[in-house]
Coordinates of C-alpha atoms in Angstrom, one line a residue:
M1 CA 0.0 0.2 0.0
A2 CA 1.5 3.1 -0.9
R3 CA 2.2 5.7 1.7
A4 CA 1.1 9.8 0.9
R5 CA 4.3 12.0 0.8
V6 CA 4.3 14.5 3.3
P7 CA 6.6 17.5 3.0
V8 CA 9.9 17.6 5.4
A9 CA 8.9 21.1 6.2
A10 CA 5.3 20.1 7.7
L11 CA 7.1 17.5 9.7
N12 CA 9.2 20.1 11.5
P13 CA 7.3 21.3 14.7
M14 CA 9.2 24.4 14.7
N15 CA 7.8 25.5 11.0
R16 CA 4.2 24.7 12.2
K17 CA 4.6 27.0 15.2
R18 CA 6.2 29.9 13.1
K19 CA 3.6 32.5 11.9
T20 CA 3.7 34.4 8.9
R21 CA 4.3 38.1 10.0
H22 CA 3.0 41.1 8.0
P23 CA 4.0 44.9 8.3
R24 CA 1.5 46.9 10.4
P25 CA -1.1 48.9 8.4
T26 CA -0.2 52.3 8.4
T27 CA -3.0 55.0 8.5
P28 CA -3.2 57.7 6.0
E29 CA -3.6 60.3 8.5
L30 CA -0.3 59.0 10.3
A31 CA 1.7 58.9 7.0
A32 CA 0.6 62.5 6.4
Q33 CA 1.6 63.7 9.9
P34 CA 4.2 66.9 9.3
R35 CA 7.2 67.3 11.6
P36 CA 7.1 69.7 14.7
W37 CA 9.5 72.6 12.8
A38 CA 7.3 72.4 9.8
R39 CA 4.2 72.8 12.0
A40 CA 5.9 75.7 13.5
L41 CA 6.9 77.3 10.2
G42 CA 3.4 77.0 8.8
L43 CA 1.7 78.5 12.1
T44 CA 4.3 81.5 12.1
A45 CA 3.4 82.1 8.3
V46 CA -0.2 81.9 9.2
V47 CA 0.4 84.5 12.3
L48 CA 2.4 86.9 10.3
L49 CA 0.5 87.0 7.1
G50 CA -2.9 87.3 9.3
A51 CA -1.6 90.0 11.5
W52 CA -0.4 92.1 8.2
L53 CA -3.6 91.8 6.8
G54 CA -5.6 92.6 10.0
L55 CA -3.2 95.9 10.3
L56 CA -3.7 96.5 6.2
I57 CA -7.5 96.4 6.6
V58 CA -8.3 98.1 10.0
G59 CA -4.9 98.7 11.8
N60 CA -5.2 102.8 11.0
V61 CA -6.3 105.7 13.0
R62 CA -7.6 109.2 11.9
T63 CA -6.6 111.8 14.4
P64 CA -5.6 115.4 14.0
V65 CA -2.3 116.9 15.0
G66 CA -2.4 120.4 15.4
P67 CA -4.3 122.0 12.5
M68 CA -3.7 118.9 10.6
D69 CA -5.8 115.8 9.8
T70 CA -3.8 112.8 9.9
T71 CA -3.8 108.8 9.5
M72 CA -1.6 106.9 11.7
T73 CA -0.9 103.4 10.5
L74 CA 1.7 100.5 11.7
R75 CA 3.3 98.6 8.9
P76 CA 5.9 95.7 9.2
S77 CA 9.7 97.0 8.6
A78 CA 13.0 95.5 9.1
T79 CA 14.3 99.0 10.3
G80 CA 11.6 100.6 12.2
G81 CA 11.3 104.4 12.6
T82 CA 8.5 106.8 11.4
K83 CA 7.6 108.0 8.3
I84 CA 5.7 111.0 7.7
N85 CA 4.0 111.4 4.2
V86 CA 3.9 115.1 2.9
S87 CA 2.1 114.3 -0.5
P88 CA 2.6 115.4 -3.2
L89 CA 5.9 117.1 -1.3
G90 CA 7.8 114.3 -0.1
A91 CA 8.4 112.1 3.0
L92 CA 10.2 112.8 6.0
H93 CA 12.0 109.7 7.5
L94 CA 12.7 109.7 11.7
D95 CA 14.9 107.1 13.2
S96 CA 12.3 107.2 16.3
H97 CA 12.8 103.5 17.2
H98 CA 14.4 100.2 16.4
A99 CA 11.8 97.4 16.1
P100 CA 10.0 95.4 13.4
V101 CA 7.1 97.6 12.9
R102 CA 7.2 101.1 11.5
L103 CA 4.9 104.2 12.1
D104 CA 3.6 105.8 9.0
V105 CA 1.7 109.2 9.4
N106 CA -0.3 110.7 6.2
V107 CA -1.0 114.1 6.2
D108 CA -4.7 114.3 4.8
Q109 CA -5.6 117.6 5.1
L110 CA -5.3 121.1 6.8
D111 CA -8.4 123.0 8.9
P112 CA -8.0 126.0 7.0
A113 CA -9.1 128.4 9.8
R114 CA -6.6 126.8 12.2
A115 CA -3.8 126.5 9.4
Q116 CA -4.3 130.2 8.5
A117 CA -4.3 131.4 12.1
L118 CA -0.9 129.4 12.8
V119 CA 0.7 130.8 9.6
D120 CA -0.3 134.5 10.7
H121 CA 0.6 134.3 14.2
P122 CA 3.8 132.4 14.5
E123 CA 3.8 133.5 18.1
R124 CA 1.3 130.9 18.6
L125 CA 4.0 128.3 18.2
S126 CA 4.8 128.0 22.2
G127 CA 1.0 127.0 22.8
L128 CA 1.2 124.6 20.1
Q129 CA 4.0 122.5 21.7
D130 CA 1.5 121.0 24.4
E131 CA -1.1 120.4 21.8
V132 CA 0.7 118.8 19.5
A133 CA 2.4 116.4 21.9
R134 CA -1.2 115.8 23.4
D135 CA -2.5 115.0 19.7
V136 CA 0.7 112.7 19.1
E137 CA 0.1 110.8 22.6
H138 CA -3.7 110.4 22.0
G139 CA -3.3 109.2 18.5
T140 CA -0.3 106.6 19.0
L141 CA -2.6 104.9 22.3
D142 CA -5.6 104.8 19.8
L143 CA -3.5 103.2 17.3
A144 CA -1.9 100.7 19.7
V145 CA -5.1 99.7 20.8
R146 CA -6.7 99.2 17.3
S147 CA -3.5 97.7 16.3
C148 CA -3.8 95.1 19.0
V149 CA -7.4 94.2 17.8
A150 CA -6.3 94.0 14.1
V151 CA -3.4 91.8 14.6
V152 CA -5.2 89.1 16.9
S153 CA -8.3 89.3 14.7
G154 CA -6.5 88.8 11.4
A155 CA -4.3 86.1 12.7
T156 CA -7.5 84.2 14.3
A157 CA -9.4 84.4 11.7
L158 CA -6.7 83.3 9.0
G159 CA -6.0 80.6 11.4
L160 CA -9.4 79.4 11.5
A161 CA -9.9 79.3 7.8
V162 CA -6.5 77.5 7.2
Y163 CA -6.5 74.9 10.2
R164 CA -10.4 74.6 10.4
R165 CA -9.6 74.3 14.5
P166 CA -10.8 76.7 17.0
R167 CA -7.7 75.5 19.2
R168 CA -5.4 76.1 16.5
A169 CA -6.9 79.4 15.6
L170 CA -6.7 80.8 19.0
A171 CA -3.0 79.8 19.4
A172 CA -2.5 81.5 16.2
G173 CA -4.2 85.0 17.7
G174 CA -2.4 84.4 20.9
L175 CA 1.0 84.3 18.9
A176 CA 0.3 87.2 17.0
L177 CA -0.5 89.3 20.3
A178 CA 2.6 88.1 21.7
L179 CA 4.6 89.0 18.8
L180 CA 3.0 92.5 18.8
A181 CA 3.7 93.0 22.4
A182 CA 7.3 92.1 21.9
S183 CA 7.7 94.6 19.1
G184 CA 6.1 97.1 21.1
A185 CA 8.2 96.8 23.9
T186 CA 11.5 96.8 21.9
A187 CA 9.9 100.4 19.9
Y188 CA 9.4 101.6 23.8
A189 CA 13.0 100.7 24.9
T190 CA 14.7 102.0 21.7
W191 CA 12.4 105.5 21.5
N192 CA 14.6 108.4 20.6
P193 CA 12.5 111.7 20.8
K194 CA 15.4 113.7 19.8
S195 CA 15.2 111.9 16.1
V196 CA 13.1 115.1 15.2
L197 CA 16.3 116.9 15.4
E198 CA 17.8 115.0 12.5
P199 CA 14.9 114.1 9.9
R200 CA 15.7 112.6 6.4
F201 CA 13.7 114.2 3.5
S202 CA 13.1 112.6 0.4
G203 CA 11.1 114.1 -2.3
L204 CA 11.0 117.6 -4.2
L205 CA 14.3 119.1 -3.4
S206 CA 12.5 122.4 -3.5
S207 CA 10.5 121.4 -0.8
A208 CA 13.7 120.3 1.8
P209 CA 14.5 123.9 3.0
S210 CA 11.0 124.9 4.0
L211 CA 9.9 121.6 5.4
V212 CA 13.3 120.4 7.2
G213 CA 13.3 124.2 8.4
N214 CA 16.6 125.9 9.9
A215 CA 19.5 124.4 11.7
R216 CA 18.7 125.5 15.6
S217 CA 21.4 124.9 18.5
I218 CA 19.4 123.2 21.2
V219 CA 21.8 122.3 23.9
T220 CA 19.4 121.3 26.7
E221 CA 17.1 118.5 27.3
F222 CA 14.1 120.7 28.4
D223 CA 11.1 120.3 25.8
V224 CA 13.1 119.4 22.9
Y225 CA 10.8 116.9 21.5
Q226 CA 7.6 119.2 21.9
Q227 CA 9.7 122.2 20.4
E228 CA 10.8 120.4 17.5
L229 CA 7.7 118.4 16.8
A230 CA 5.8 121.7 17.2
R231 CA 8.1 123.5 14.7
L232 CA 7.7 120.4 12.2
V233 CA 4.0 120.9 12.4
T234 CA 4.3 124.5 11.6
N235 CA 6.5 124.0 8.5
V236 CA 4.2 121.2 7.0
T237 CA 1.1 123.8 7.7
K238 CA 3.0 126.5 5.6
L239 CA 3.5 124.1 3.0
Y240 CA -0.2 123.4 2.9
D241 CA -1.3 127.0 3.0
V242 CA -4.0 127.8 1.1
T243 CA -2.5 129.1 -2.1
S244 CA -0.7 125.6 -2.3
T245 CA 2.4 127.4 -3.2
L246 CA 5.8 126.8 -1.7
P247 CA 6.5 129.6 0.9
A248 CA 9.9 131.5 0.9
Y249 CA 12.4 130.0 3.0
Q250 CA 13.2 132.2 6.0
P251 CA 16.8 131.5 7.0
D252 CA 17.7 132.1 10.7
P253 CA 19.5 135.3 10.9
T254 CA 21.8 133.7 13.7
T255 CA 23.2 131.0 11.4
V256 CA 25.9 131.4 8.3
R257 CA 25.1 128.9 5.6
V258 CA 27.8 127.4 3.4
L259 CA 27.6 125.2 0.5
H260 CA 30.2 122.7 0.2
V261 CA 30.7 121.1 -3.4
S262 CA 33.6 119.3 -4.9
D263 CA 34.5 117.2 -7.9
I264 CA 32.5 118.7 -10.4
H265 CA 34.4 117.3 -13.2
L266 CA 33.2 119.4 -16.0
N267 CA 29.4 118.3 -15.6
P268 CA 27.4 121.4 -16.9
A269 CA 24.3 120.6 -15.2
S270 CA 26.2 121.2 -11.6
W271 CA 25.8 124.9 -12.1
K272 CA 22.1 124.9 -12.2
I273 CA 22.0 122.6 -9.1
I274 CA 24.2 124.7 -7.2
A275 CA 22.5 127.9 -8.0
S276 CA 19.0 126.5 -7.1
L277 CA 20.7 125.4 -3.8
V278 CA 22.1 128.9 -3.2
E279 CA 18.8 130.4 -3.8
Q280 CA 16.7 127.8 -1.7
Y281 CA 19.0 127.8 1.2
K282 CA 19.9 131.3 1.2
V283 CA 23.3 130.5 0.9
N284 CA 26.2 132.8 2.2
V285 CA 29.5 131.3 0.9
I286 CA 30.3 128.4 -1.9
V287 CA 33.2 126.3 -0.9
D288 CA 34.7 124.2 -3.8
S289 CA 37.4 121.8 -2.8
G290 CA 38.8 120.8 -6.3
D291 CA 38.5 118.8 -9.2
T292 CA 36.1 121.5 -11.0
M293 CA 37.8 120.4 -14.4
D294 CA 38.7 117.3 -15.9
H295 CA 42.0 117.6 -17.7
G296 CA 42.8 121.2 -16.9
T297 CA 43.2 122.5 -20.3
A298 CA 42.9 126.4 -21.3
A299 CA 40.1 124.9 -23.9
E300 CA 37.9 124.0 -20.7
N301 CA 38.0 127.7 -19.1
G302 CA 34.8 128.7 -20.5
F303 CA 33.1 125.9 -18.4
L304 CA 34.0 128.2 -15.4
D305 CA 32.2 131.4 -16.5
P306 CA 28.8 130.6 -14.8
I307 CA 30.6 130.9 -11.5
A308 CA 29.9 134.4 -11.5
D309 CA 26.2 134.4 -11.5
L310 CA 25.6 131.8 -8.9
G311 CA 24.5 134.4 -6.3
A312 CA 27.0 133.7 -3.5
P313 CA 31.0 134.1 -3.2
Y314 CA 33.0 131.3 -4.5
V315 CA 35.9 129.8 -2.3
W316 CA 38.1 127.6 -4.6
V317 CA 41.1 125.1 -3.9
R318 CA 42.8 123.3 -6.8
G319 CA 42.5 119.7 -7.1
N320 CA 44.5 117.1 -8.9
H321 CA 42.5 117.6 -12.5
D322 CA 43.0 121.4 -12.0
S323 CA 46.0 123.0 -13.5
T324 CA 47.7 126.4 -12.8
V325 CA 46.2 127.8 -16.0
T326 CA 42.5 126.7 -14.6
Q327 CA 43.7 128.6 -11.4
R328 CA 44.7 131.8 -12.9
Y329 CA 41.5 131.9 -14.9
L330 CA 39.4 131.5 -11.7
E331 CA 41.4 134.1 -10.2
G332 CA 40.0 136.6 -12.9
I333 CA 36.3 135.8 -12.2
K334 CA 34.3 138.2 -10.2
N335 CA 33.7 137.2 -6.8
V336 CA 36.0 134.0 -6.9
H337 CA 38.3 133.6 -4.1
V338 CA 41.2 131.3 -5.0
L339 CA 43.0 129.8 -1.8
D340 CA 46.7 128.2 -2.2
D341 CA 49.9 128.1 0.0
G342 CA 47.6 128.9 3.3
R343 CA 46.2 131.8 2.2
A344 CA 43.4 133.2 4.1
V345 CA 40.4 135.2 3.4
T346 CA 37.1 136.3 5.7
I347 CA 33.9 136.0 3.9
G348 CA 30.5 136.0 5.6
G349 CA 31.8 136.3 9.0
L350 CA 33.7 133.0 8.7
R351 CA 37.4 132.9 7.9
F352 CA 38.8 130.5 5.4
A353 CA 42.3 129.3 4.7
G354 CA 43.2 126.6 2.1
I355 CA 46.0 124.9 -0.1
G356 CA 45.9 123.8 -4.0
D357 CA 46.7 119.8 -4.6
P358 CA 50.4 119.5 -5.0
Q359 CA 49.9 117.0 -7.8
F360 CA 48.4 117.5 -11.4
T361 CA 47.0 113.9 -12.5
P362 CA 44.4 114.8 -15.2
D363 CA 45.3 111.1 -16.7
R364 CA 44.6 109.4 -13.3
S365 CA 48.4 108.5 -13.0
S366 CA 50.2 107.7 -9.9
V367 CA 53.1 109.8 -8.9
P368 CA 56.3 108.6 -7.1
A369 CA 56.0 109.4 -3.3
A370 CA 52.3 111.0 -3.7
E371 CA 51.8 110.3 0.0
G372 CA 54.8 112.5 1.0
L373 CA 53.8 115.5 -1.4
Q374 CA 50.2 115.4 0.3
E375 CA 51.4 115.6 3.8
A376 CA 54.0 118.3 3.0
A377 CA 51.0 120.1 1.5
G378 CA 48.9 119.8 4.5
A379 CA 52.2 120.7 6.9
R380 CA 52.5 123.9 5.0
L381 CA 48.3 124.5 5.5
A382 CA 48.7 123.7 9.1
A383 CA 51.8 126.2 9.4
A384 CA 49.7 128.8 7.9
L385 CA 46.9 128.1 10.3
R386 CA 49.1 128.5 13.4
A387 CA 50.5 131.8 12.0
E388 CA 47.1 133.3 11.4
R389 CA 46.4 132.1 15.2
A390 CA 49.2 133.8 16.4
A391 CA 48.3 137.2 14.5
G392 CA 45.0 137.0 16.1
K393 CA 43.1 135.9 13.1
P394 CA 42.1 132.2 13.8
V395 CA 40.7 130.6 10.9
D396 CA 37.5 128.8 11.2
V397 CA 37.6 126.4 8.2
A398 CA 40.5 125.0 6.1
I399 CA 40.5 123.6 2.8
A400 CA 42.3 120.7 0.8
H401 CA 41.8 118.7 -2.1
E402 CA 43.0 115.4 -0.6
P403 CA 41.8 114.0 2.6
S404 CA 45.4 113.0 3.4
A405 CA 46.6 116.6 3.1
A406 CA 43.3 117.8 5.2
R407 CA 44.3 115.5 8.1
E408 CA 47.4 117.3 8.8
T409 CA 45.6 120.1 10.0
D410 CA 44.5 118.1 13.1
G411 CA 44.3 120.3 15.9
E412 CA 45.0 123.5 14.3
V413 CA 41.4 124.3 12.9
P414 CA 37.8 123.5 14.0
L415 CA 36.7 122.1 10.8
V416 CA 38.4 121.1 7.4
L417 CA 37.0 120.2 4.1
A418 CA 38.2 117.9 1.6
G419 CA 37.0 116.2 -1.5
H420 CA 38.8 113.5 -4.0
L421 CA 37.1 110.4 -2.8
H422 CA 33.6 111.0 -4.6
H423 CA 31.6 110.2 -1.5
N424 CA 31.0 112.1 1.6
E425 CA 32.2 111.1 5.1
M426 CA 32.3 112.8 8.3
E427 CA 34.9 112.1 11.2
V428 CA 36.6 113.6 14.3
L429 CA 40.3 113.5 14.0
P430 CA 42.5 112.6 17.2
K431 CA 43.0 116.2 18.2
G432 CA 39.6 117.1 17.8
T433 CA 39.5 118.6 14.4
R434 CA 36.4 117.7 12.2
L435 CA 37.0 116.3 8.7
R436 CA 34.3 116.6 6.2
I437 CA 34.9 115.1 2.8
E438 CA 32.4 116.0 0.2
G439 CA 31.1 113.7 -2.5
S440 CA 31.1 114.5 -6.3
T441 CA 28.9 117.4 -7.1
G442 CA 29.1 116.5 -10.5
G443 CA 28.2 112.9 -10.4
S444 CA 31.7 111.9 -11.0
G445 CA 31.1 113.9 -14.4
L446 CA 31.3 111.8 -17.7
R447 CA 32.9 109.1 -15.9
A448 CA 29.3 108.6 -14.2
V449 CA 28.2 106.6 -17.3
E450 CA 31.2 103.9 -16.9
G451 CA 29.4 102.2 -14.3
K452 CA 26.0 100.1 -14.0
Y453 CA 24.5 102.9 -12.1
P454 CA 25.3 106.6 -12.7
D455 CA 26.8 108.3 -9.2
P456 CA 24.8 110.5 -7.3
I457 CA 25.2 114.2 -7.2
E458 CA 26.2 115.2 -3.8
A459 CA 26.4 118.7 -1.7
S460 CA 26.1 119.8 1.6
I461 CA 24.7 123.0 3.7
L462 CA 26.9 123.5 6.5
Y463 CA 25.2 125.7 9.4
F464 CA 27.6 127.7 11.6
D465 CA 27.0 129.8 14.4
R466 CA 27.7 133.6 13.4
D467 CA 28.8 134.5 17.0
T468 CA 30.8 131.7 17.8
R469 CA 31.7 130.4 14.3
R470 CA 31.2 126.7 15.2
L471 CA 29.5 124.3 13.2
Q472 CA 25.9 123.6 14.2
A473 CA 24.5 121.2 11.8
W474 CA 24.6 119.7 8.4
D475 CA 22.1 118.7 5.5
A476 CA 23.7 116.0 3.3
I477 CA 22.1 116.6 -0.2
K478 CA 22.0 113.8 -2.5
L479 CA 20.2 113.4 -5.8
G480 CA 19.9 110.8 -8.3
G481 CA 22.8 110.7 -10.8
L482 CA 22.3 110.7 -14.6
G483 CA 19.2 110.2 -15.9
L484 CA 17.5 109.9 -12.3
T485 CA 15.4 112.4 -10.5
T486 CA 15.3 111.3 -6.8
A487 CA 16.5 113.6 -4.0
E488 CA 17.2 113.3 -0.4
V489 CA 18.0 115.7 2.4
S490 CA 19.2 114.1 5.9
R491 CA 20.0 116.7 8.7
H492 CA 22.9 115.8 11.1
L493 CA 24.2 117.3 14.6
P494 CA 27.6 117.3 16.1
K495 CA 27.3 115.6 19.3
E496 CA 28.3 118.6 21.2
N497 CA 25.3 120.3 19.6
Q498 CA 22.8 117.6 20.6
P499 CA 20.5 118.0 23.7
G500 CA 22.1 117.8 26.8
A501 CA 25.3 118.4 25.5
T502 CA 27.8 121.1 26.8
P503 CA 28.6 123.7 24.2
S504 CA 32.0 123.4 22.3
P505 CA 34.2 126.4 23.5
T506 CA 35.2 129.0 20.7
S507 CA 38.7 128.3 21.3
S508 CA 40.7 126.2 18.8
P509 CA 41.0 122.5 18.9
T510 CA 44.5 122.6 20.0
Q511 CA 43.2 124.3 23.5
S512 CA 40.3 121.7 23.7
P513 CA 41.9 118.4 22.5
T514 CA 39.1 116.4 23.4
P515 CA 37.2 115.0 20.4
S516 CA 33.4 116.3 20.3
S517 CA 32.2 112.9 19.1
P518 CA 33.8 109.3 18.5
A519 CA 35.4 109.2 15.2
P520 CA 34.5 106.3 13.0
T521 CA 36.5 103.9 11.5
T522 CA 38.8 105.7 9.1
P523 CA 38.0 104.6 5.4
S524 CA 40.9 103.6 3.2
P525 CA 41.0 106.5 1.0
A526 CA 42.2 106.3 -2.6
P527 CA 45.8 106.4 -3.3
S528 CA 47.1 109.8 -3.5
G529 CA 48.7 109.3 -6.8
T530 CA 45.6 107.8 -8.4
A531 CA 43.3 110.3 -9.1
P532 CA 39.3 109.4 -8.8

């Protein structure tokens, strides 16, 4: 009888006990579960977008500030600060705080009766100080409350729309409130009311003098914020007068206004710009720190003729692109004062002394021992400054084209002006002399088209106290280069002229060697033998 064959594996008891294992089924919900960091990033994106939408839709407050009706708004920003839009004239920027939110103030309209009364009776400015400060305080408080509601509502609503879970939506609203509170605390901790003293204006250049106003010598903490804020409101009110025309700029009679230009490099547009600045700012003196020409040839001399009609005395020193031919031609032009070898002249109540560049390199060539030539020229200028002081006629402003020559006057004069580098800088030298380097008022001339973007046209208005003859403030002016129409004017104060500081003595830096403000890192100047 035949026996059925049984597989050997079936006879093995161990095999009978072994069970086939199958992987555990994975539910779709578990497979799609995002990682914690992804969930956090998603929630953060929802909070930020919802908060921004909330601010955009309802996060603004209409409030009167003096005679003006304004709209205040909070906007996300990487740098913070305050922007005052004075459409269509331009905008004022204040470094009022550092936080991820910016305060935008739009001037909507004026109350005609109150505005006209303020324009006709400027003595009401004293009563306006408390009113404006109170209006700003109430407006910002209302804006803070409304912004909280807008941020929380926006983040919560978007969270509910995205997650469809009330708990996640409430978490989004809570996180938005925490972020806004942190931003508010940062803004409060970094709040700088003195920023109204150093505004930055962008817009129509013709509006800047009237809107920014005169430089003032304020050296006390008392009511600085209220005074300057009220003065700013008054300036805006004048610009929005019923005639809708710009008022005439009324300069402060206690100041001497000096226009510093440099490195024009044969740009014919510069003369119209300089004439406009002279008229708008009621400039008393123009100082040109050289490189007016490009090659210094006699054929270029006709370019200098418009200087006679600029409307202010013209003080000039030779640059490395200006020849002795250029210098002799300028000496024959009416109202031009050529300074060389330490020659000094008094104009507009200020005493100037200067020296021409010892090099003539119109082809941008390098000259052996160029640095030594500049230092020697600076030493001659410093010796002339000492001689003037010994004669009882101390110099207020020294002028040299090369910064390396200008630095040799440290300790001999309060302020020295230079150019050559084609960008503006300001620093306080070790012995207390302030060095101001001007940018190119010609936008680097024809060479402006060599780069991808044209160079800006730069100049400065320097404000001096008429009695002490010390620098009170300066306005750095920057116009868009060739083919551009932008304009920016920023007000700056020396540290010793800021609220709470001790006024500087009228003596020379040699007698008061402590620098008035910390000197920034000295940039590497262009090689003396290579002309920009």
